[in-house]
PDB file of C-alpha atoms in Angstrom:
ATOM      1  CA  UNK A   1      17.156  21.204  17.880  1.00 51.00           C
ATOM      2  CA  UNK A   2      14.028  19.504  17.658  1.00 46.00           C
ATOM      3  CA  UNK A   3      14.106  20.259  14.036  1.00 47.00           C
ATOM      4  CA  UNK A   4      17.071  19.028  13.054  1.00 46.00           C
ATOM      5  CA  UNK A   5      16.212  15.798  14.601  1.00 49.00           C
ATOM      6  CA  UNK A   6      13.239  15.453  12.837  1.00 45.00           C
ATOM      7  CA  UNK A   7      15.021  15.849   9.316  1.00 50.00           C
ATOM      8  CA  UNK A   8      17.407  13.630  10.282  1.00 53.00           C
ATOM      9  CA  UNK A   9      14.537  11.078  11.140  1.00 47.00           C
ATOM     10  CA  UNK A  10      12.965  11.448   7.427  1.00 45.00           C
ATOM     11  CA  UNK A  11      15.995  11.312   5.877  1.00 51.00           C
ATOM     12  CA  UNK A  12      16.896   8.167   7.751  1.00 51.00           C
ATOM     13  CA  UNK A  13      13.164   6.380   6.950  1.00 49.00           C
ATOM     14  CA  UNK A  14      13.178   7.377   3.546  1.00 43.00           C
ATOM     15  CA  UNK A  15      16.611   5.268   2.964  1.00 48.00           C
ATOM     16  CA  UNK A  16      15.437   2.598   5.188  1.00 46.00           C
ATOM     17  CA  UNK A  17      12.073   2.171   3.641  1.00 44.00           C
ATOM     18  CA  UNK A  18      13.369   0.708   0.514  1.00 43.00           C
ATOM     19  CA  UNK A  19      15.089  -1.942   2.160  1.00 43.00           C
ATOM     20  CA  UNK A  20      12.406  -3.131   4.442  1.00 37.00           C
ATOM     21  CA  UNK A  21      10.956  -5.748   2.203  1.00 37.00           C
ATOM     22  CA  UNK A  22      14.164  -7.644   1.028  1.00 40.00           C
ATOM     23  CA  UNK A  23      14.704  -7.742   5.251  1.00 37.00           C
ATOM     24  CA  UNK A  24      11.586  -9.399   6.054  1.00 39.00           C
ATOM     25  CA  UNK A  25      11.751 -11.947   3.020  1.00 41.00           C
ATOM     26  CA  UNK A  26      15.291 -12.312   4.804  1.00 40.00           C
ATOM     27  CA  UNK A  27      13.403 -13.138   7.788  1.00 39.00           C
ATOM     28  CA  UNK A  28      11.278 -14.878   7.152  1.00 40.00           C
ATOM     29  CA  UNK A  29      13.101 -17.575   4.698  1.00 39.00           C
ATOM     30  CA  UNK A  30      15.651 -17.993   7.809  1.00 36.00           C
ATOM     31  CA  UNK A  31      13.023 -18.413  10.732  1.00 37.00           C
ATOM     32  CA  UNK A  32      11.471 -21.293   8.646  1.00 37.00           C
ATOM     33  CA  UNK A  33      15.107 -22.609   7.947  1.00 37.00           C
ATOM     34  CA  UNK A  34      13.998 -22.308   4.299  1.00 37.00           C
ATOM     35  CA  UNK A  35      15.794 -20.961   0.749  1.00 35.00           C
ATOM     36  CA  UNK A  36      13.057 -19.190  -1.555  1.00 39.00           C
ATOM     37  CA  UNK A  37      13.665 -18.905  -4.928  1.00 43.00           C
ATOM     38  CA  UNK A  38      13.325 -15.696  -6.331  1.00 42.00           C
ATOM     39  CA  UNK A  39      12.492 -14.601  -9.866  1.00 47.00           C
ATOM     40  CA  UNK A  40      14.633 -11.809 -11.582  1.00 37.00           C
ATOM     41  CA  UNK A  41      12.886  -9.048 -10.353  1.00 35.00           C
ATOM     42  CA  UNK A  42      13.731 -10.362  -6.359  1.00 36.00           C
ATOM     43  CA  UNK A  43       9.618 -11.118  -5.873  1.00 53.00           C
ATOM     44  CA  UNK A  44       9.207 -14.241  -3.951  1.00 81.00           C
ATOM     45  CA  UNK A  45       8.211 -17.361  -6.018  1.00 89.00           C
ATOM     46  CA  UNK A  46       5.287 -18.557  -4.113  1.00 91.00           C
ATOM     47  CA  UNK A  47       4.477 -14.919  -3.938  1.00 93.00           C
ATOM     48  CA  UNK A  48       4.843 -13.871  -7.475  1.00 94.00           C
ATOM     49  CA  UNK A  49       2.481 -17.739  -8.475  1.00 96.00           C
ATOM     50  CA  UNK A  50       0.001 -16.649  -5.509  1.00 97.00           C
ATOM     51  CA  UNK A  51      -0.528 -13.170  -7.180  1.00 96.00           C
ATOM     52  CA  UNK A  52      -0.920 -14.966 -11.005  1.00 97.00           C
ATOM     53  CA  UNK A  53      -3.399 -17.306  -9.558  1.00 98.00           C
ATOM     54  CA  UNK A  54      -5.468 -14.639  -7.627  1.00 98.00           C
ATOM     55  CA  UNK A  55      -5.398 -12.167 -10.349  1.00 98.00           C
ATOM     56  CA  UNK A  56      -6.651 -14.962 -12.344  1.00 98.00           C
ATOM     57  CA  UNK A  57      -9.371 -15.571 -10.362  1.00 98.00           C
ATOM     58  CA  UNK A  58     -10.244 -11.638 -10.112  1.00 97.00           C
ATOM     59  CA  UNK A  59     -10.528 -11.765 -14.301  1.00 97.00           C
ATOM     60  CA  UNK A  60     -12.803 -14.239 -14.152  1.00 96.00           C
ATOM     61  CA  UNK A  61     -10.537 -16.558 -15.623  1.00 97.00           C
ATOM     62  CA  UNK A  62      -9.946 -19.543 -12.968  1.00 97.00           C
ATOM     63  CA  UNK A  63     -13.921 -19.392 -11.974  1.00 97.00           C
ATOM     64  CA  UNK A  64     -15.017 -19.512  -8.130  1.00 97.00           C
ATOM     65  CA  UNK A  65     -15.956 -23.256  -7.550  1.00 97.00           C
ATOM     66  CA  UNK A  66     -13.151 -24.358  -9.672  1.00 97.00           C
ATOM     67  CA  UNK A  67     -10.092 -26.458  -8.456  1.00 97.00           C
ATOM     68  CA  UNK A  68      -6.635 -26.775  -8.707  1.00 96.00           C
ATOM     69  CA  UNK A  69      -4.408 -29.587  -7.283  1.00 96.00           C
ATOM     70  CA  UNK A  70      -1.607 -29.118  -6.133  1.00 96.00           C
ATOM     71  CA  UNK A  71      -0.288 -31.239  -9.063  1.00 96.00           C
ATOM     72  CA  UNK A  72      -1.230 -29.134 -11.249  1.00 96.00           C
ATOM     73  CA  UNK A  73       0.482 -26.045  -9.936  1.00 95.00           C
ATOM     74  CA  UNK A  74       3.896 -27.773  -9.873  1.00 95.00           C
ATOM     75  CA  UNK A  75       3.561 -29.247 -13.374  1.00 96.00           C
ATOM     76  CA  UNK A  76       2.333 -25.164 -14.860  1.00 96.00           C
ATOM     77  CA  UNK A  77       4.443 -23.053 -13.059  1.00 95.00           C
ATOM     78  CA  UNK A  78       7.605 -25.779 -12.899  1.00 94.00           C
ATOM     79  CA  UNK A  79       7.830 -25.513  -9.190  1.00 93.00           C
ATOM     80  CA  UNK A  80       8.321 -27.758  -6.065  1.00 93.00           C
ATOM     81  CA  UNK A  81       5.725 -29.690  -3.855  1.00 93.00           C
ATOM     82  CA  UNK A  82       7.029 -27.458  -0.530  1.00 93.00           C
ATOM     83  CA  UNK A  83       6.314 -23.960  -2.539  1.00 93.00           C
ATOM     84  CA  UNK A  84       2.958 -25.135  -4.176  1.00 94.00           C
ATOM     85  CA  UNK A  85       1.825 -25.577  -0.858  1.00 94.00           C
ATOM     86  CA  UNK A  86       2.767 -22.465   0.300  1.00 94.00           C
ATOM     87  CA  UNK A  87       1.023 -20.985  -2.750  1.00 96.00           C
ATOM     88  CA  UNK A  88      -2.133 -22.928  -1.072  1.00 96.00           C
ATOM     89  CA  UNK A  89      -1.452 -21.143   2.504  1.00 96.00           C
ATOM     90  CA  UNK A  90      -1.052 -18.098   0.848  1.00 96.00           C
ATOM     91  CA  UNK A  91      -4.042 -18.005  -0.836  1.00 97.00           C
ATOM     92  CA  UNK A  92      -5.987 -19.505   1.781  1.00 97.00           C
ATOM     93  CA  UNK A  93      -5.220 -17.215   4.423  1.00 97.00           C
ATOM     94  CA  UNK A  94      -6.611 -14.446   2.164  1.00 97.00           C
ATOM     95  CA  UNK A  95      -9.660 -16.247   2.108  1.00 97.00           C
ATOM     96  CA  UNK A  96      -9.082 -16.592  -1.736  1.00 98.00           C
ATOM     97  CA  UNK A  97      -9.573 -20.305  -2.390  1.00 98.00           C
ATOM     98  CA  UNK A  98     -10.818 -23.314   0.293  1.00 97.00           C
ATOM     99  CA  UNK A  99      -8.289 -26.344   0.865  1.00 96.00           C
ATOM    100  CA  UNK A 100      -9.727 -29.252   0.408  1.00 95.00           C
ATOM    101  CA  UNK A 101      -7.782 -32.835   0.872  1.00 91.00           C
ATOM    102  CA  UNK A 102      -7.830 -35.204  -2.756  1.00 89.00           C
ATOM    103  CA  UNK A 103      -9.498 -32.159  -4.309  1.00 94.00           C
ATOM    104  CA  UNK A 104      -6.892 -29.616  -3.751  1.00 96.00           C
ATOM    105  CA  UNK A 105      -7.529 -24.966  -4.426  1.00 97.00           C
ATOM    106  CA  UNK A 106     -11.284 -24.597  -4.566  1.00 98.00           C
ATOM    107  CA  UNK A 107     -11.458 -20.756  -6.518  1.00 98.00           C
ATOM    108  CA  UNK A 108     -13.972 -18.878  -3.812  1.00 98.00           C
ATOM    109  CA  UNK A 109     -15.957 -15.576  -4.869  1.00 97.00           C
ATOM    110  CA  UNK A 110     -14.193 -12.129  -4.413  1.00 96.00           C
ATOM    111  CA  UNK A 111     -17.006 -11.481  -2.021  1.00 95.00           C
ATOM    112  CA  UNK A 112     -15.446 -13.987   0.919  1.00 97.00           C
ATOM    113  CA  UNK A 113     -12.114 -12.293   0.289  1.00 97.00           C
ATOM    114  CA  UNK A 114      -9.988 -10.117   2.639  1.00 96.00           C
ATOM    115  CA  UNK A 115     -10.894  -7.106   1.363  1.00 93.00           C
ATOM    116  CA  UNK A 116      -8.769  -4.822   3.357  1.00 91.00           C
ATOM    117  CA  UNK A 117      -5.803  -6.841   3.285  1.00 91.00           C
ATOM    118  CA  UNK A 118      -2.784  -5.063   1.359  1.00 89.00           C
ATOM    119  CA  UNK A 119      -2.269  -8.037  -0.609  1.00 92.00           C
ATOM    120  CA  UNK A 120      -5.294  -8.323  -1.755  1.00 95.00           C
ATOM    121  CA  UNK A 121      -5.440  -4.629  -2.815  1.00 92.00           C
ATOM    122  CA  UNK A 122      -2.168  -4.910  -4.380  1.00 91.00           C
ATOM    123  CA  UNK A 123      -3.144  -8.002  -6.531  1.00 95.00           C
ATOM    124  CA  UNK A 124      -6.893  -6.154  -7.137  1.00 94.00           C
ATOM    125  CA  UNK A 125      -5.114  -3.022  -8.342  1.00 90.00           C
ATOM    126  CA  UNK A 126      -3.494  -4.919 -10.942  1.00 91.00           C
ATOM    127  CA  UNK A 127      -6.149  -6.792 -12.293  1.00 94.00           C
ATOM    128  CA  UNK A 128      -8.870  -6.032 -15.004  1.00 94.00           C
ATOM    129  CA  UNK A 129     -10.963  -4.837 -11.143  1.00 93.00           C
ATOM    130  CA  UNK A 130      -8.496  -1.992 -10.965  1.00 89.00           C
ATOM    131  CA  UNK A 131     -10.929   1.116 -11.395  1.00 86.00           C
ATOM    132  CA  UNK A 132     -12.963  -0.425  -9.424  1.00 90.00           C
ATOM    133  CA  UNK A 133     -10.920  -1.041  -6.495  1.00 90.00           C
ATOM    134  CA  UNK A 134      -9.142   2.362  -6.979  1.00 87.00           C
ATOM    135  CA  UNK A 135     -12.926   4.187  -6.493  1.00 87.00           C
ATOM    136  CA  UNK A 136     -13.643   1.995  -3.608  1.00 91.00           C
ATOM    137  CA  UNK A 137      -9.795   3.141  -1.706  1.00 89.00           C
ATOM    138  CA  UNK A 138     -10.354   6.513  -2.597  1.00 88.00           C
ATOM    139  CA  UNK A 139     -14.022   6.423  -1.192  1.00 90.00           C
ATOM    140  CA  UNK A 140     -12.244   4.800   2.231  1.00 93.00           C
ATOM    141  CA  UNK A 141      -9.649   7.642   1.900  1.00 93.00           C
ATOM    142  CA  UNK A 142     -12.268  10.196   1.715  1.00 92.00           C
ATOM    143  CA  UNK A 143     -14.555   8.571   5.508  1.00 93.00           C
ATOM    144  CA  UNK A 144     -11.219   7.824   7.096  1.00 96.00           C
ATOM    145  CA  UNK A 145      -8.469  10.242   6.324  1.00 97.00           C
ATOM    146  CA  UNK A 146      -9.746  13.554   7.191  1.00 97.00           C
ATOM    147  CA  UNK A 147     -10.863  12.380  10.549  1.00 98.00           C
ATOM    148  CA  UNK A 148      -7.412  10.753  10.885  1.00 98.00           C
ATOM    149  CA  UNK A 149      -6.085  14.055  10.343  1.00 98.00           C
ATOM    150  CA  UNK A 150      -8.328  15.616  12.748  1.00 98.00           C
ATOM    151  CA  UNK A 151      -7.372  12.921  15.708  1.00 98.00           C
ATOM    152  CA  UNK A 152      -3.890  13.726  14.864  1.00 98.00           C
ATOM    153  CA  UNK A 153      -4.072  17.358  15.291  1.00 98.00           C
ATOM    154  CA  UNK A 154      -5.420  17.044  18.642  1.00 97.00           C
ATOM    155  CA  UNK A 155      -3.964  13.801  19.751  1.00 97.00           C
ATOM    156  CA  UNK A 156      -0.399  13.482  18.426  1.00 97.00           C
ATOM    157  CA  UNK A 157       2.614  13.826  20.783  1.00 97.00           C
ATOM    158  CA  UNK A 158       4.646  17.438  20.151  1.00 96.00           C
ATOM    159  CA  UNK A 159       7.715  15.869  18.667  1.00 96.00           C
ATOM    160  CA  UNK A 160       5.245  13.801  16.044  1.00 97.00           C
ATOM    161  CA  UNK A 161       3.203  17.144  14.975  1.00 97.00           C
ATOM    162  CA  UNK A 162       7.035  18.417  14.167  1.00 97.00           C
ATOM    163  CA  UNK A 163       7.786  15.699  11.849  1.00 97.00           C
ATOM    164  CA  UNK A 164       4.506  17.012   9.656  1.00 98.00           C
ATOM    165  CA  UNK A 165       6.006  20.459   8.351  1.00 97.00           C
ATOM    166  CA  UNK A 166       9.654  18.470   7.635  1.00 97.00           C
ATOM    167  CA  UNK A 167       7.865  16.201   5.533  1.00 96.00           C
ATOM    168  CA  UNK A 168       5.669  18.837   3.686  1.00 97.00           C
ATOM    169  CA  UNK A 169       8.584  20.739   2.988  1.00 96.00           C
ATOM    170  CA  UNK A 170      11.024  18.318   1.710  1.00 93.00           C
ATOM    171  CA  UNK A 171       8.171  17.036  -0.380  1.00 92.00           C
ATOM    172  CA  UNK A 172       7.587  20.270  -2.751  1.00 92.00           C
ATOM    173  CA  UNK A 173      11.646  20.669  -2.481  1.00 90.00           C
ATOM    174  CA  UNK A 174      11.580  17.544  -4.349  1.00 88.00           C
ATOM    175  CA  UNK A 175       8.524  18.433  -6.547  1.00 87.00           C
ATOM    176  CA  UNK A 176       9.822  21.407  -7.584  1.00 85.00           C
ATOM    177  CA  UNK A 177      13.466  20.600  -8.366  1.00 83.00           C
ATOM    178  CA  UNK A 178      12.062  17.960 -11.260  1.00 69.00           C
ATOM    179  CA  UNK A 179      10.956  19.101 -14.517  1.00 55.00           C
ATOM    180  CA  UNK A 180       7.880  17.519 -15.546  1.00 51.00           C
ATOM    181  CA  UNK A 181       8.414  14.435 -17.276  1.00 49.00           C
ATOM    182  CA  UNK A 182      11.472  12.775 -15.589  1.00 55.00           C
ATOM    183  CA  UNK A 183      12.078  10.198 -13.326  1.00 55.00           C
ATOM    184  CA  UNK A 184      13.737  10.893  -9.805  1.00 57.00           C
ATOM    185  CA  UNK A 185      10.145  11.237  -7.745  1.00 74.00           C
ATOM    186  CA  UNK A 186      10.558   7.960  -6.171  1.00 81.00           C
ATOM    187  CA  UNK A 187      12.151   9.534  -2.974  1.00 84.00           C
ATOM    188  CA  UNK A 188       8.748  12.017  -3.409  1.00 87.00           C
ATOM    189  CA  UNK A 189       6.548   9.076  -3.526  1.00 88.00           C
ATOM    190  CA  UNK A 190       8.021   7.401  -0.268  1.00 90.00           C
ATOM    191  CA  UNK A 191       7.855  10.845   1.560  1.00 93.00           C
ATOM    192  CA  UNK A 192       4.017  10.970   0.545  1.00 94.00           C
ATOM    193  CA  UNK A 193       3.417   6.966   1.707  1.00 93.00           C
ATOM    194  CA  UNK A 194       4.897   8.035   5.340  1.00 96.00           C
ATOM    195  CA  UNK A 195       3.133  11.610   5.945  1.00 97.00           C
ATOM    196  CA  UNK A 196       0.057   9.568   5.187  1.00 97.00           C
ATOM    197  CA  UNK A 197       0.638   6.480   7.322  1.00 97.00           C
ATOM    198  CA  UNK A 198       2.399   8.586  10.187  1.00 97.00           C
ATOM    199  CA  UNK A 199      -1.475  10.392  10.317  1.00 98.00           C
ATOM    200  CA  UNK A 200      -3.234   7.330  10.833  1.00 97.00           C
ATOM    201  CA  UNK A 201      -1.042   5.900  13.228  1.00 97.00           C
ATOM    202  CA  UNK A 202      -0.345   8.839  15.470  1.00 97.00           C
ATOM    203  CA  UNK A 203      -4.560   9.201  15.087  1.00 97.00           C
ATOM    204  CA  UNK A 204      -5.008   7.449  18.318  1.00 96.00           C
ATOM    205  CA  UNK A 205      -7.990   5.142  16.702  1.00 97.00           C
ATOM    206  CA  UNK A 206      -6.550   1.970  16.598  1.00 97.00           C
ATOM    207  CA  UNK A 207      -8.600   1.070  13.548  1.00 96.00           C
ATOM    208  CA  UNK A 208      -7.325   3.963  11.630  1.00 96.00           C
ATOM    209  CA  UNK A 209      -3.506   3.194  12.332  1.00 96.00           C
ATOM    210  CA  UNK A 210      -4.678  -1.206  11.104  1.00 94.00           C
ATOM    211  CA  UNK A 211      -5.410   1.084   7.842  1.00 94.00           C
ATOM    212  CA  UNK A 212      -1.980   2.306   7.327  1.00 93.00           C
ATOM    213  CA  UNK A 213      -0.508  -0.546   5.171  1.00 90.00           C
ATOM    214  CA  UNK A 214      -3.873  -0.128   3.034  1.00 90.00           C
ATOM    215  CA  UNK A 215      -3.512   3.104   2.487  1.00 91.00           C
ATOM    216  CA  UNK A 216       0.225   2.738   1.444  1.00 89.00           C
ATOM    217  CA  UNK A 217      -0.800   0.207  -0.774  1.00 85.00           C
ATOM    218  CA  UNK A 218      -3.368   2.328  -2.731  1.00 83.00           C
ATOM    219  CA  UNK A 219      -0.522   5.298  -2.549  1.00 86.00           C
ATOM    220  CA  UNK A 220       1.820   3.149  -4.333  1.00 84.00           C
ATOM    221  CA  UNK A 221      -0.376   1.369  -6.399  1.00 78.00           C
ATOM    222  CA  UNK A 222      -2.146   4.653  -8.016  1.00 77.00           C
ATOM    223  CA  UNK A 223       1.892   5.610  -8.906  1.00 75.00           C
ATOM    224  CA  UNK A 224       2.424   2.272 -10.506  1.00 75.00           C
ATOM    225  CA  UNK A 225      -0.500   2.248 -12.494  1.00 73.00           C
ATOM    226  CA  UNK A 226       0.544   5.924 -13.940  1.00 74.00           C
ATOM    227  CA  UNK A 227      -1.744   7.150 -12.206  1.00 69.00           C
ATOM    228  CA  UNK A 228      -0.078   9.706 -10.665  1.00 73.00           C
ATOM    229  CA  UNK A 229       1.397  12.746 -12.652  1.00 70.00           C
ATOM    230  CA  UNK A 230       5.200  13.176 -12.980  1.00 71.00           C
ATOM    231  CA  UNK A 231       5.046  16.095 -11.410  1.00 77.00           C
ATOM    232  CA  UNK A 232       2.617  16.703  -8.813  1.00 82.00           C
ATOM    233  CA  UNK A 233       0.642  19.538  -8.820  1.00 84.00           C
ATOM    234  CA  UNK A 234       0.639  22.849  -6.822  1.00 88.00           C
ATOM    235  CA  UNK A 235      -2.603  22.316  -5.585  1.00 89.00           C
ATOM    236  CA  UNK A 236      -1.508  19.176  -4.349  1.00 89.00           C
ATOM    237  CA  UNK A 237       1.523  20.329  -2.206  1.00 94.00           C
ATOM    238  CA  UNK A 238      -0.630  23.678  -1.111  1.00 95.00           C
ATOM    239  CA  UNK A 239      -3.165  21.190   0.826  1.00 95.00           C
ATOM    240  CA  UNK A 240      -0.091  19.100   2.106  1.00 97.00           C
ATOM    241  CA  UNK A 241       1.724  22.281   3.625  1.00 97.00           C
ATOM    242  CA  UNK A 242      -2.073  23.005   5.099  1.00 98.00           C
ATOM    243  CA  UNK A 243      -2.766  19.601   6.532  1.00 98.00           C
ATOM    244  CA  UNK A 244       1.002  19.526   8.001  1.00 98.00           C
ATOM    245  CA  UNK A 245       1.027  23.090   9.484  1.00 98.00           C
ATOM    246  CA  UNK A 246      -2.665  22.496  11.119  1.00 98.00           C
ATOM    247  CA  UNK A 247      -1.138  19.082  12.988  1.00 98.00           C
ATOM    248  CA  UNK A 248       1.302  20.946  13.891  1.00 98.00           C
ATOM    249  CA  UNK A 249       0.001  23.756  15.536  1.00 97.00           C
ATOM    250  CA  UNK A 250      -2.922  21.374  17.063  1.00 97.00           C
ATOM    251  CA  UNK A 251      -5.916  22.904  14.667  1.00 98.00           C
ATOM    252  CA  UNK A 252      -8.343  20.106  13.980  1.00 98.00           C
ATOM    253  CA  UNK A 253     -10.887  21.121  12.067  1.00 98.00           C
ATOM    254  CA  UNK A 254      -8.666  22.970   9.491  1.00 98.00           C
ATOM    255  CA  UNK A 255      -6.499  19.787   9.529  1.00 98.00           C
ATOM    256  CA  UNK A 256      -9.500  17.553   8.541  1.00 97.00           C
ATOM    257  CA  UNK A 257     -10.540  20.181   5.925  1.00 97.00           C
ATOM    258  CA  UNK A 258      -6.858  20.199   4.025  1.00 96.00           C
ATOM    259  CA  UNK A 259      -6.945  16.614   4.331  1.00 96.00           C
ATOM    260  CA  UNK A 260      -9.915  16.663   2.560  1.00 95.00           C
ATOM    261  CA  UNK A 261      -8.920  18.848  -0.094  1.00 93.00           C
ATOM    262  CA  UNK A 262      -6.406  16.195  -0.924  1.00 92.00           C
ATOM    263  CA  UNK A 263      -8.265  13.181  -1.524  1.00 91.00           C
ATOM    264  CA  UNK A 264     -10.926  14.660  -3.041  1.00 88.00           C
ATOM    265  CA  UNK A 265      -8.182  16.317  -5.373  1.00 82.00           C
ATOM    266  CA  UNK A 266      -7.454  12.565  -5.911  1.00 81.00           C
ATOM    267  CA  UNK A 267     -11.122  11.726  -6.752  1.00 76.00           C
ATOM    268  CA  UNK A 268     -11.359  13.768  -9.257  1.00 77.00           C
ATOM    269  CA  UNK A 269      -7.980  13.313 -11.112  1.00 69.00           C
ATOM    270  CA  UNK A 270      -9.475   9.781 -11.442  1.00 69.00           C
ATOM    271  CA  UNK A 271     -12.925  11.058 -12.622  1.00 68.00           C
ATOM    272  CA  UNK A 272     -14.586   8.952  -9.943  1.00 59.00           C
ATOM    273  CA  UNK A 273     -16.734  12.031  -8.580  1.00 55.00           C
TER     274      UNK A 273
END
């Protein structure tokens, strides 16, 4: 019984997941009694001239020290006084640029950013600091996600440590019913973002579960950059099965090990080690 449930729970996250961002732009537009434009591809405006203007400034080409009035960011990017200043909040809160009054967005250096922030990932991965910022995710992977796994195994409730073999499974199902080259893996990818995430979060380090939308980030990002094969490897499903079945059955220390067997499989796919 308690299996069933728990297939019925990833099937039922896996078709929610993809709607979860169109809800909270939803949200968010009607708690501020506000209409967003979008552009064609359903990104935000403010959002899609916040992450030109910070990818920008990650190339090097809008310098730290620089400024930009808010003048100028309606007249270049054709939009309206109310979404330039969001722009401003946007990138301010990310500790991107300073806002100063007659002077306007004051460019800061990456090293006062947000780091950890998912935005600020997401923007960094697709920037000319993308290698860099993928060697510096998988180097958090690697402190962060074996001990995660670890926690998990020892910590996580009976009916969680079920969900982890359910996952693994339906994973190389999907894997292995593709032929190498076509699409269709999206539904693979979104199994992998939530077998990850569910680990930190059910860790019981609440500093490990603030990771999880970081680590998504980085999951999705390394797909989107094609950096992830069509078809992922055997190897790669092997240590998934292993870190699953060790939650399950409450094994720590063979947990942490599979765990690590997967990033470091992900290390050196990307020739960082």
């Amino acid at each position: 019984m308690i299996a069933v449930r728990v297939a019925e729970y990833v099937k039922h996250t896996v078709k929610q997941s993809r709607h979860v961002v169109k809800w909270a732009r939803e949200e968010r537009s009607m708690a501020e009694g506000t209409v967003i434009a979008e552009n064609t591809v359903g990104e935000l405006l403010q959002d899609s001239v916040s992450r030109t203007l910070a990818i920008e400034m990650l190339d090097g080409v809008w310098k730290a020290g620089e400024s930009l009035t808010l003048e100028a960011l309606q007249s270049r990017f054709g939009i309206s006084r109310t979404v330039a200043r969001e722009v401003a909040k946007t990138l301010e809160s990310m500790n991107a640029v300073l806002v100063k009054r007659r002077i306007g967005l004051v460019a800061r250096p990456f090293g006062e950013w947000q780091a950890l922030n998912h935005q600020v990932i997401e923007w960094r991965l697709h920037s000319t600091q993308r290698e860099r910022q993928l060697s510096s995710l998988t180097e958090l992977r690697l402190a962060v996600e074996p001990a995660a796994a670890a926690s998990a195994a020892r910590l996580a409730p009976i009916d969680v440590k079920a969900k982890f073999p359910v996952y693994a499974a339906r994973m190389r199902q999907i894997a292995e019913a593709n032929e190498e080259g076509e699409a269709g893996l999206a539904q693979f990818h979104d199994l992998d973002v939530e077998f990850h995430t569910l680990i930190l979060r059910e860790s019981g380090n609440e500093l490990f579960a603030a990771l999880s939308d970081t680590i998504a980030t980085v999951l999705r990002g390394r797909v989107e950059l094609g950096k992830y094969p069509m078809k992922p490897k055997s190897d790669a499903l092997d240590a998934h099965d292993a870190v699953a079945d060790a939650i399950a059955k409450g094994e720590p220390e063979r947990a942490r090990s599979a765990m690590l067997d997967i990033v470091d499989e992900v290390a050196r796919a990307l020739n960082f080690f």
